[in-house]
PDB file of C-alpha atoms in Angstrom:
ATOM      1  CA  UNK D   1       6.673 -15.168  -0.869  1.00 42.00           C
ATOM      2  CA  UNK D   2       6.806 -16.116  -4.512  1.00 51.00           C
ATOM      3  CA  UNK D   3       4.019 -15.634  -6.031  1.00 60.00           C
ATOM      4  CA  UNK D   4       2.105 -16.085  -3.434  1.00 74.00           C
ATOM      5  CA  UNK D   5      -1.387 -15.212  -1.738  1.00 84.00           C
ATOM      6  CA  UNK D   6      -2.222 -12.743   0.211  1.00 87.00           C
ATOM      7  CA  UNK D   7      -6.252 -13.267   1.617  1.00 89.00           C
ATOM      8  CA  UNK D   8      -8.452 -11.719   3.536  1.00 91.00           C
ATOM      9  CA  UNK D   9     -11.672 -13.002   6.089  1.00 92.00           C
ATOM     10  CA  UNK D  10     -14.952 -12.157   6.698  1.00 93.00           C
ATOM     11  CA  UNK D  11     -15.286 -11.311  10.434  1.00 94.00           C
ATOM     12  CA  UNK D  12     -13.128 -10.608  13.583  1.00 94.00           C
ATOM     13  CA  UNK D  13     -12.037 -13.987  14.634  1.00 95.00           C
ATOM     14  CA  UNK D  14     -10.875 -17.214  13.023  1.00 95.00           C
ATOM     15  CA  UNK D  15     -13.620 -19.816  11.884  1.00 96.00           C
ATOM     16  CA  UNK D  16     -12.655 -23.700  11.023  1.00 96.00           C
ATOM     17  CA  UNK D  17     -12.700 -22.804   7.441  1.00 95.00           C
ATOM     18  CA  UNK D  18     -10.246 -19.548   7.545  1.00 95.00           C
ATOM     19  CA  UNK D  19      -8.102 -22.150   9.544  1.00 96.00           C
ATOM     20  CA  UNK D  20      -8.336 -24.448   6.678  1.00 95.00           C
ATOM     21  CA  UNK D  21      -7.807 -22.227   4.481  1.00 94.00           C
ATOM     22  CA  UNK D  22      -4.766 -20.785   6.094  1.00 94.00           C
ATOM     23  CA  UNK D  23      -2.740 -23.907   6.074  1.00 94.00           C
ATOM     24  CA  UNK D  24      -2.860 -23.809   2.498  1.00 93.00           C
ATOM     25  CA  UNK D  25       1.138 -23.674   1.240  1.00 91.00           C
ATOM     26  CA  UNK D  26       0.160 -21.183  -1.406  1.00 90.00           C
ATOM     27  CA  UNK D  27      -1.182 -18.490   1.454  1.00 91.00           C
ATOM     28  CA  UNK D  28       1.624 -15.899   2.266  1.00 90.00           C
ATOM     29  CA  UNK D  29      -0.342 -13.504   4.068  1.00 92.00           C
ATOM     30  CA  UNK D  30      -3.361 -11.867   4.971  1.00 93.00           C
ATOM     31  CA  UNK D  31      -4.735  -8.201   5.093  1.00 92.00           C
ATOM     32  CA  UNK D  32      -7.028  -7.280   8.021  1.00 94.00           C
ATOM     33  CA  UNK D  33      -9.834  -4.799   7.102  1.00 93.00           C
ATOM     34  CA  UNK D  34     -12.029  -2.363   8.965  1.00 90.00           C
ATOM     35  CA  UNK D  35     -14.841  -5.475   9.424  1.00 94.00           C
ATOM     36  CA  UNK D  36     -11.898  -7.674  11.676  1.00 94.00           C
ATOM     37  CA  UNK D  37     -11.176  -4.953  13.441  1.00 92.00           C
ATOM     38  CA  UNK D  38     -12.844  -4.049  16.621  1.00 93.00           C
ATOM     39  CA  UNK D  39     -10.076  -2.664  19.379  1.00 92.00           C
ATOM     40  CA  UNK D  40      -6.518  -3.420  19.868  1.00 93.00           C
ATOM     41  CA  UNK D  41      -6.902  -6.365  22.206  1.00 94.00           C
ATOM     42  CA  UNK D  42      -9.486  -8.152  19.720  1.00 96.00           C
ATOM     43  CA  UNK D  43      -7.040  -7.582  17.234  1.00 94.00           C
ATOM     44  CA  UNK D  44      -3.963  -8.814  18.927  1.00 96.00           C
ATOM     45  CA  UNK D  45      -6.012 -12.361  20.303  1.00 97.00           C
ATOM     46  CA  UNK D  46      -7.014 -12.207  16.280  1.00 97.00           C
ATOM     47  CA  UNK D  47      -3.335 -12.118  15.411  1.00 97.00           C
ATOM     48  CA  UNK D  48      -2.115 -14.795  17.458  1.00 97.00           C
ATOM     49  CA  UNK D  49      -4.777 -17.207  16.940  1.00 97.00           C
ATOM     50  CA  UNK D  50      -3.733 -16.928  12.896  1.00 97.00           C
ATOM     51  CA  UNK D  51       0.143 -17.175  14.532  1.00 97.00           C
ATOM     52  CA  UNK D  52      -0.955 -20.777  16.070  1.00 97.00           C
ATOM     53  CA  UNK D  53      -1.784 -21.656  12.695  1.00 96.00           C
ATOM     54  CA  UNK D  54       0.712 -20.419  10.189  1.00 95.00           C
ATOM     55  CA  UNK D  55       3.563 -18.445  12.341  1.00 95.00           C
ATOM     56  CA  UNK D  56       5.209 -17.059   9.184  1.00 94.00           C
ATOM     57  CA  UNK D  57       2.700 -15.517   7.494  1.00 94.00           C
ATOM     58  CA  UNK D  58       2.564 -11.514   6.926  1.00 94.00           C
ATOM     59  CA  UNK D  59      -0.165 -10.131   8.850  1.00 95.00           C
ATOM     60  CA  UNK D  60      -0.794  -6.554   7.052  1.00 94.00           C
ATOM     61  CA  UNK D  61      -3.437  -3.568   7.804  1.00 93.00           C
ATOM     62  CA  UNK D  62      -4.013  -0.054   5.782  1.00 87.00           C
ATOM     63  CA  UNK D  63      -2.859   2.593   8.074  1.00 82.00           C
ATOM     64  CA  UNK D  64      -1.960   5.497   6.287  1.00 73.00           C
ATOM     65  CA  UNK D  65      -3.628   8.334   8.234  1.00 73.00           C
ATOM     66  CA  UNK D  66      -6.627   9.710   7.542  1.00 69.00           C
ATOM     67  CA  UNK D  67     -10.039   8.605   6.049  1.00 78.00           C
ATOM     68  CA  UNK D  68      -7.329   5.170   5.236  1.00 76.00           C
ATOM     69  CA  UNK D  69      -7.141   4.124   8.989  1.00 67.00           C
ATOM     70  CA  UNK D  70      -8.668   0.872   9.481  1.00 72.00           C
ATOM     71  CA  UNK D  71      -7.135   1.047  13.675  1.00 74.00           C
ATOM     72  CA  UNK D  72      -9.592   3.288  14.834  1.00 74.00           C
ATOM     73  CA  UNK D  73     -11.008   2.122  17.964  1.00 78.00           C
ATOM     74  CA  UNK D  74      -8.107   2.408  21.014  1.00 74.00           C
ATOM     75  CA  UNK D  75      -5.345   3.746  18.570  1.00 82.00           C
ATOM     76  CA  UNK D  76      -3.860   7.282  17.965  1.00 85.00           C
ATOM     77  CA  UNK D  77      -5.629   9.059  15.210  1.00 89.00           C
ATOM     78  CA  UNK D  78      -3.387  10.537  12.320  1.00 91.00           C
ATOM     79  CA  UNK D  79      -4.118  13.151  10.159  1.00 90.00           C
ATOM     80  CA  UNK D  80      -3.905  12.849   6.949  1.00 87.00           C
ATOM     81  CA  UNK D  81      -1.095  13.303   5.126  1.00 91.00           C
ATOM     82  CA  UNK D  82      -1.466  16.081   3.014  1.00 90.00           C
ATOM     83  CA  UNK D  83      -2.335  17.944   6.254  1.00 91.00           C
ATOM     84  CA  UNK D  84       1.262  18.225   7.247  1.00 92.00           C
ATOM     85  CA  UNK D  85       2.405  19.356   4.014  1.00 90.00           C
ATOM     86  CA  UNK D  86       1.623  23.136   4.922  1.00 87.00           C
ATOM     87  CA  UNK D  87       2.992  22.737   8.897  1.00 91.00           C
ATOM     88  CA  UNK D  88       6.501  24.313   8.977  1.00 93.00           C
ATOM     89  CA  UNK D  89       7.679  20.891  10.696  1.00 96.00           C
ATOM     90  CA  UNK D  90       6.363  18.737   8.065  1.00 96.00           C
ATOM     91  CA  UNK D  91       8.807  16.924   7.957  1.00 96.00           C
ATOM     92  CA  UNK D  92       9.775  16.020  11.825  1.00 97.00           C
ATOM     93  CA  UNK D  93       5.782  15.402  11.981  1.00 96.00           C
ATOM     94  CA  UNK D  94       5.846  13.156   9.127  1.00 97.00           C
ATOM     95  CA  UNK D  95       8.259  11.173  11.046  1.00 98.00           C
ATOM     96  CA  UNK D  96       6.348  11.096  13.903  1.00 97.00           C
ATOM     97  CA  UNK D  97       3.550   9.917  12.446  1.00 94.00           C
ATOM     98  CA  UNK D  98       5.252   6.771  10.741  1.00 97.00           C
ATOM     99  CA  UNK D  99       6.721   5.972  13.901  1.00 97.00           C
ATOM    100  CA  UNK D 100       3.584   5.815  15.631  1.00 94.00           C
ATOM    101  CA  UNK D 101       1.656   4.409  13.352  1.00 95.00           C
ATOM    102  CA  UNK D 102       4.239   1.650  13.162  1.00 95.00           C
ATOM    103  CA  UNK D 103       4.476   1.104  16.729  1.00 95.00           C
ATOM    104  CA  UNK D 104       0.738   0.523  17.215  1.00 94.00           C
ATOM    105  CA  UNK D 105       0.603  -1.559  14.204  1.00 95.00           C
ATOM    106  CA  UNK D 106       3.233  -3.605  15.661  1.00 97.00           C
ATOM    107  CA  UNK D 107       1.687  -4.014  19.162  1.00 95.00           C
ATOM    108  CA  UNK D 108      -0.866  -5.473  18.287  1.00 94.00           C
ATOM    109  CA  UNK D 109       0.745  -8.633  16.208  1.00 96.00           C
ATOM    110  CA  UNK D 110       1.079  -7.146  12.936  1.00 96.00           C
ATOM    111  CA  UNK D 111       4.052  -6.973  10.224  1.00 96.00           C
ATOM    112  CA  UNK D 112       3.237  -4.527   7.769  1.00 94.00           C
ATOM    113  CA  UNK D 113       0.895  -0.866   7.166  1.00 94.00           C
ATOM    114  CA  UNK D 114       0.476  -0.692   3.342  1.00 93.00           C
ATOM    115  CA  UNK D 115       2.651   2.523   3.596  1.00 94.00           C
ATOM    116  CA  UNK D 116       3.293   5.214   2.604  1.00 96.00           C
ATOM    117  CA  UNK D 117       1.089   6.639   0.013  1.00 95.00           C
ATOM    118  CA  UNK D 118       3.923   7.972  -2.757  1.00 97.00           C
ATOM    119  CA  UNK D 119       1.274   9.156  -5.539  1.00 95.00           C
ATOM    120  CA  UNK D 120       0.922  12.760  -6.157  1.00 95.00           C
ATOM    121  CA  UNK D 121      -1.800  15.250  -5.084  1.00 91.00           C
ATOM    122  CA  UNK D 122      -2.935  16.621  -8.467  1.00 88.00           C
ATOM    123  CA  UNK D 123      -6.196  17.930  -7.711  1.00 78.00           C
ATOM    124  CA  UNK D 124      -7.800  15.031  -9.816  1.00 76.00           C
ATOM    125  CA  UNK D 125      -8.055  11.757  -8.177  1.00 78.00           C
ATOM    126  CA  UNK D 126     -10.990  11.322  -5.911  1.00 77.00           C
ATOM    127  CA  UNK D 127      -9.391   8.245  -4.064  1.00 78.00           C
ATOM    128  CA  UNK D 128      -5.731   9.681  -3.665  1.00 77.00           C
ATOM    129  CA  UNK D 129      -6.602  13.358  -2.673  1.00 75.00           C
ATOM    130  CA  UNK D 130      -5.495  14.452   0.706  1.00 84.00           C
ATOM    131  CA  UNK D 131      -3.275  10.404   1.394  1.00 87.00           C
ATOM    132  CA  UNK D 132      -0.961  11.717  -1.004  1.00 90.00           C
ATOM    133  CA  UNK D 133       1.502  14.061   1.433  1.00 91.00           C
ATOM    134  CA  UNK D 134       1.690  17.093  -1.656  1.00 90.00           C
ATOM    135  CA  UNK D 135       1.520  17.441  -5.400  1.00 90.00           C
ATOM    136  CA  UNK D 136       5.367  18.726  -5.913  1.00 95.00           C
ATOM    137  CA  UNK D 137       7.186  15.610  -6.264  1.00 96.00           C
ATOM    138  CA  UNK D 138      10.273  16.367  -4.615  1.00 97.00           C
ATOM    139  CA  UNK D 139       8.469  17.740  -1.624  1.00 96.00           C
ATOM    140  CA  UNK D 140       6.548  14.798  -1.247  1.00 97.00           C
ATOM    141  CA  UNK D 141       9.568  12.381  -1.726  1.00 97.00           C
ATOM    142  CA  UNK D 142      11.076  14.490   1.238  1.00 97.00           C
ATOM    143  CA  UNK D 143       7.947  14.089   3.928  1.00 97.00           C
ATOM    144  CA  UNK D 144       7.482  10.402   2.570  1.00 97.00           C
ATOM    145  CA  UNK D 145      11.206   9.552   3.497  1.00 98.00           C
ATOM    146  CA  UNK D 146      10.529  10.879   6.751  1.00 98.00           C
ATOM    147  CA  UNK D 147       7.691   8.861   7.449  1.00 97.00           C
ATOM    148  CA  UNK D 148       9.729   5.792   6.156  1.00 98.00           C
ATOM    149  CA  UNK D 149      11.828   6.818   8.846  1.00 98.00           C
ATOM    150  CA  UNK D 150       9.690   6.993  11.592  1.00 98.00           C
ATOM    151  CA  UNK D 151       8.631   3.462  10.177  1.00 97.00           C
ATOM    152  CA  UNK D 152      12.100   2.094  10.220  1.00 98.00           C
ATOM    153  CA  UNK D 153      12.683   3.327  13.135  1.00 98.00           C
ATOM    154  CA  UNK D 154       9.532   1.376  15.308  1.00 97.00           C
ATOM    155  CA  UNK D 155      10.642  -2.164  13.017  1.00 97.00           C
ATOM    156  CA  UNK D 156       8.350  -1.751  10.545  1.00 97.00           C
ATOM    157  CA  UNK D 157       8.974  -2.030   6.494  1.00 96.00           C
ATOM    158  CA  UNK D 158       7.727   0.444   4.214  1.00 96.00           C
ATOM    159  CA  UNK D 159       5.632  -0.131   1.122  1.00 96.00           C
ATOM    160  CA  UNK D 160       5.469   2.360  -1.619  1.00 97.00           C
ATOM    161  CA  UNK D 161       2.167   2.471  -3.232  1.00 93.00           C
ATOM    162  CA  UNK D 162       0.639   3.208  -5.795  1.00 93.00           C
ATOM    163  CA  UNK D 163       3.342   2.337  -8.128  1.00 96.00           C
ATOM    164  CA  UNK D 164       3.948   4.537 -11.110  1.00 97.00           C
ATOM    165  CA  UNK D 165       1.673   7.105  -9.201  1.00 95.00           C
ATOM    166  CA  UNK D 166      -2.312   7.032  -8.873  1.00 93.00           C
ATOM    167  CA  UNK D 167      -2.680  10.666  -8.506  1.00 89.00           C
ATOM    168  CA  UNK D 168      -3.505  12.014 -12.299  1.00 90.00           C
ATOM    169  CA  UNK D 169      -6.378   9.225 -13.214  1.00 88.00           C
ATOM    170  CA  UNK D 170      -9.938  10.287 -11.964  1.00 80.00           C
ATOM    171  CA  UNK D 171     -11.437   7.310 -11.809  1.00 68.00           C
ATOM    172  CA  UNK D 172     -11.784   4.882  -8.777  1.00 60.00           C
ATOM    173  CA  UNK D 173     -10.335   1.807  -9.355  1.00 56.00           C
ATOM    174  CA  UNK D 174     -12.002  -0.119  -6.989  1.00 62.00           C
ATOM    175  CA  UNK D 175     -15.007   0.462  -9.634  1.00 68.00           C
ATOM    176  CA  UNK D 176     -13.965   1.478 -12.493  1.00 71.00           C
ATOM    177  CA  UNK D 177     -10.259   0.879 -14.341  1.00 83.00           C
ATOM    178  CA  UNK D 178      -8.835   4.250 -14.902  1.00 89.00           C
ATOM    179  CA  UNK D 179      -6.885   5.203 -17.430  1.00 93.00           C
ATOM    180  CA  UNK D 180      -3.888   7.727 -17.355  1.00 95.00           C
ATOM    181  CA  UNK D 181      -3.372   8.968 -20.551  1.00 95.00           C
ATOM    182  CA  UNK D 182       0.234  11.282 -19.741  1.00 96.00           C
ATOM    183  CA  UNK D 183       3.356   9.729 -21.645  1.00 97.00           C
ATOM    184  CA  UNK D 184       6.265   7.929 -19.909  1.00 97.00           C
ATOM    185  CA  UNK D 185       8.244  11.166 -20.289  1.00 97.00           C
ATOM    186  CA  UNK D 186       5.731  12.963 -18.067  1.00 97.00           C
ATOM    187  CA  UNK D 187       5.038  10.124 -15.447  1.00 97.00           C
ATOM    188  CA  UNK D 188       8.648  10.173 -15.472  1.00 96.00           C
ATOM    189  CA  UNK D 189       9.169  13.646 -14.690  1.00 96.00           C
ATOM    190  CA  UNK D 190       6.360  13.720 -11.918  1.00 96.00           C
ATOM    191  CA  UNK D 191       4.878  11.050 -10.170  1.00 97.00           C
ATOM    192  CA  UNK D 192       7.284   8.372 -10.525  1.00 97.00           C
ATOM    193  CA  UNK D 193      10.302  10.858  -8.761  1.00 97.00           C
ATOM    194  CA  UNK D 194       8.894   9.511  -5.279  1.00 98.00           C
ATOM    195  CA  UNK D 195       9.565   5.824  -6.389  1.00 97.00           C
ATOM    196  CA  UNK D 196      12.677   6.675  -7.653  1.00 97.00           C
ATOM    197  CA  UNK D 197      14.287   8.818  -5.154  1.00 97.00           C
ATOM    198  CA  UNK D 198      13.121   6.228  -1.930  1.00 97.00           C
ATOM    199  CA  UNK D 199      13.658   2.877  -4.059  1.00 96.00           C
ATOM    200  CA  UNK D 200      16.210   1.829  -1.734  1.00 95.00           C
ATOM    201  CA  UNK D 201      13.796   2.991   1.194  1.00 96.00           C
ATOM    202  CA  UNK D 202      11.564   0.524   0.190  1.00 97.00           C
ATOM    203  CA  UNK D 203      11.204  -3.351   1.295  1.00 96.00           C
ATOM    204  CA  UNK D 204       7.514  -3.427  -1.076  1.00 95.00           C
ATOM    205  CA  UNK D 205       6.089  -1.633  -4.047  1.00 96.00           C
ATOM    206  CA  UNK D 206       2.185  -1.753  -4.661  1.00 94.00           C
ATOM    207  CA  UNK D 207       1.382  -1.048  -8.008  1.00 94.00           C
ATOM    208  CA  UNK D 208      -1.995   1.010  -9.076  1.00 92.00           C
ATOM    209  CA  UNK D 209      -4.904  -0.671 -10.862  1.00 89.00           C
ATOM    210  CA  UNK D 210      -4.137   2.035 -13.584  1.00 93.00           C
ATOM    211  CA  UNK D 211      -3.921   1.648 -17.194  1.00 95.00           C
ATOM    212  CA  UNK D 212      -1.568   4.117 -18.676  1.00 97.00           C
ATOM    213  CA  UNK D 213      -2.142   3.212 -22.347  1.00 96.00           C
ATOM    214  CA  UNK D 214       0.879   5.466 -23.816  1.00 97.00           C
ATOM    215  CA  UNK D 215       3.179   2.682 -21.989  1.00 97.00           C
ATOM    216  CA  UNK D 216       1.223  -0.166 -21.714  1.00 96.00           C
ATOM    217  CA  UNK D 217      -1.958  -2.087 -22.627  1.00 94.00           C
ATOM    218  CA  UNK D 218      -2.597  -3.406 -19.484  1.00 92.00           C
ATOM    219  CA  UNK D 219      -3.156  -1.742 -15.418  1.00 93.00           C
ATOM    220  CA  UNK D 220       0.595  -1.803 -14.477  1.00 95.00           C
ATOM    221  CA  UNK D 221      -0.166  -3.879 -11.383  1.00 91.00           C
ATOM    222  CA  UNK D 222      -0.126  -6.894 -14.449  1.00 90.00           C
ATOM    223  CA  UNK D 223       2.728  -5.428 -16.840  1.00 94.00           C
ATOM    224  CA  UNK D 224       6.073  -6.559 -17.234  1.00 94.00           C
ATOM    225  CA  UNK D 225       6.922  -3.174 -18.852  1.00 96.00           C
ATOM    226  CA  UNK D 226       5.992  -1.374 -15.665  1.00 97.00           C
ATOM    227  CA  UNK D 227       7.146  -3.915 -13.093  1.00 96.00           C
ATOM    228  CA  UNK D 228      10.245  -5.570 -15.277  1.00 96.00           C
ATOM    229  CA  UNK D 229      11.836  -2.988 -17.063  1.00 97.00           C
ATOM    230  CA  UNK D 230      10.990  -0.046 -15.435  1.00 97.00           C
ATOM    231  CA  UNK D 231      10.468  -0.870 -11.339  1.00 97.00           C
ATOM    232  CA  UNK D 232      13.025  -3.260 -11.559  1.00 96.00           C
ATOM    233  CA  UNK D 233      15.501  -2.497 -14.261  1.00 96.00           C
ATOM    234  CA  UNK D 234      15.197   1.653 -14.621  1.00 96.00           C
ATOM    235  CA  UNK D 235      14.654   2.173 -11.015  1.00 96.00           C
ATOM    236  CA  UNK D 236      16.792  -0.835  -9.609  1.00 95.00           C
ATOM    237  CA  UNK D 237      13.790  -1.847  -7.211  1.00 95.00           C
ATOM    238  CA  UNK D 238      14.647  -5.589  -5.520  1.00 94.00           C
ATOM    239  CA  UNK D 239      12.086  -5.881  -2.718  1.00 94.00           C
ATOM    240  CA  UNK D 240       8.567  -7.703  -3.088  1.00 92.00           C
ATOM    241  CA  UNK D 241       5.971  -6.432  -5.383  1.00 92.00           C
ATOM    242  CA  UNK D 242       2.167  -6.447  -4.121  1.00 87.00           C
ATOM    243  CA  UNK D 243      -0.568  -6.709  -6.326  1.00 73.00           C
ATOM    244  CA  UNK D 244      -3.709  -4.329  -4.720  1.00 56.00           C
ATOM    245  CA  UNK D 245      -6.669  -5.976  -4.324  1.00 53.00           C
ATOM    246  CA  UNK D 246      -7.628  -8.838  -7.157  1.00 48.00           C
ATOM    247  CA  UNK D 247     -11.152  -8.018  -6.046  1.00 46.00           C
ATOM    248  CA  UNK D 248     -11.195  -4.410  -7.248  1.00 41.00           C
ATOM    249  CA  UNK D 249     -12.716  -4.024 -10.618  1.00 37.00           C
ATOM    250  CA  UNK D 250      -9.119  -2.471 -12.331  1.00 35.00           C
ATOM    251  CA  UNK D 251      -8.100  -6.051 -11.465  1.00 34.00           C
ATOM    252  CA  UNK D 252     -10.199  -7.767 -13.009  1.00 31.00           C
ATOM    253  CA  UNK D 253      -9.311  -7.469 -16.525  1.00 33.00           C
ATOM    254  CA  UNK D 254      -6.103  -9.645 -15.931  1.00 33.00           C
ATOM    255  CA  UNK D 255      -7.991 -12.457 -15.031  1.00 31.00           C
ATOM    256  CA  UNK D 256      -4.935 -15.085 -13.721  1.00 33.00           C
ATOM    257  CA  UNK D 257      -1.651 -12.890 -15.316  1.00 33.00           C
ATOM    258  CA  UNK D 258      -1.030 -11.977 -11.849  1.00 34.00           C
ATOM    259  CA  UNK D 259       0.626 -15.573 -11.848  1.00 32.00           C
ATOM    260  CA  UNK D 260       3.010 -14.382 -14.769  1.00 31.00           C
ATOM    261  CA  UNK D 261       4.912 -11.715 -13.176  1.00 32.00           C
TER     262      UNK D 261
END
């Protein structure tokens, strides 16, 4: 998957363009949102009619828990994360929760949950908040794992987002770039601990739409600095790299660099 595409499309079953458009060599995947989701039997005839046109691409959903659970209809609902921080079987929970998430993600035709949510709870970011599972790093490497687990354990992957940690810039970067001003020494300290510690854990990264101008110029979802020499190199990451969603405004900056990394 290459640089590759991953797309999205409009409505809850396949028109002759999204066919079309699917056949295209260049296509890799596609993300289902809450408007192509209506229960899990539309979704599973959804899945297999995009199977009868391209069997191998990754079909992929956000379902972290939460106010992020685009399987609502028909399908377990799961707390939020940081709710089972404070339970004193976080941890089993946590596990519990990946592995049925996972397993009703997988029923119904899908590969992958864009999962789980590593940034840290600082009390700042409006759009991380309560999907990060705590704001003490090491805790929340240890309830993460667990859900990885739980993942693993159904057949699913695990993605690690928002790579180096979305949970100190305020702004929301689906309209607005924000900008995390700490220096690499801190990030390293704090939010990227959860990246490092479940590397191995991971089969995907996603980086954040975040500009942390003390490292680099550029949102790190575009910068070799963050992905090369740190994701890769530092933290001796080898599984696939995701870019979030080109149509975000933090994205939008980079123009066609996504091709470059």
């Amino acid at each position: 998957m290459h640089g590759s595409l991953m797309l999205d499309i409009a409505g809850t079953w396949l028109t002759a363009e999204d066919r079309q458009l699917l056949r295209q060599p260049q296509v890799g995947g596609l993300i289902l949102f809450s408007r192509n989701i209506e229960d899990p039997r539309q979704v599973r005839e959804l899945s297999a009619a995009i199977r009868a046109v391209r069997p191998d691409l990754l079909l992929a959903v956000d379902q972290e828990g939460g106010r992020v659970q685009r399987l609502r209809q028909g399908f377990v609902r799961l707390p939020a994360m940081r709710a089972l921080a404070d339970n004193p079987n976080a941890e089993m929970l946590a596990e519990q929760c990946g592995w049925i998430m996972a397993t009703e993600v997988l029923a119904v035709g899908l590969d992958l949950s864009f999962a789980p949510v590593l940034d840290l709870d600082h009390q700042r970011s409006a759009v991380v908040g309560s999907r990060a599972f705590e704001g003490d790093a090491q805790r929340a490497s240890l309830l993460a794992g667990a859900f990885i687990r739980g993942m693993n354990a159904a057949g699913m992957a695990a993605c690690g987002k928002h790579f180096p940690g979305h949970g100190w810039a305020e702004a929301d970067s689906h309209v607005a770039i924000p900008v995390d001003e700490r220096s690499l020494e801190d990030i390293r300290a704090t939010d990227l601990l959860p990246f490092r510690q479940l590397s191995r854990q991971l089969a995907a990264v996603m980086p954040a739409h975040v500009i942390y101008p003390q490292v680099d110029a550029g949102p790190a979802g575009f910068s070799r600095r963050w992905l090369q020499d740190i994701l890769r190199g530092e933290l001796g990451f080898g599984g696939v790299i995701f870019s979030d969603d080109l149509s975000m405004a933090g994205a939008h900056v980079v123009g066609d660099a996504a091709s470059r990394i």
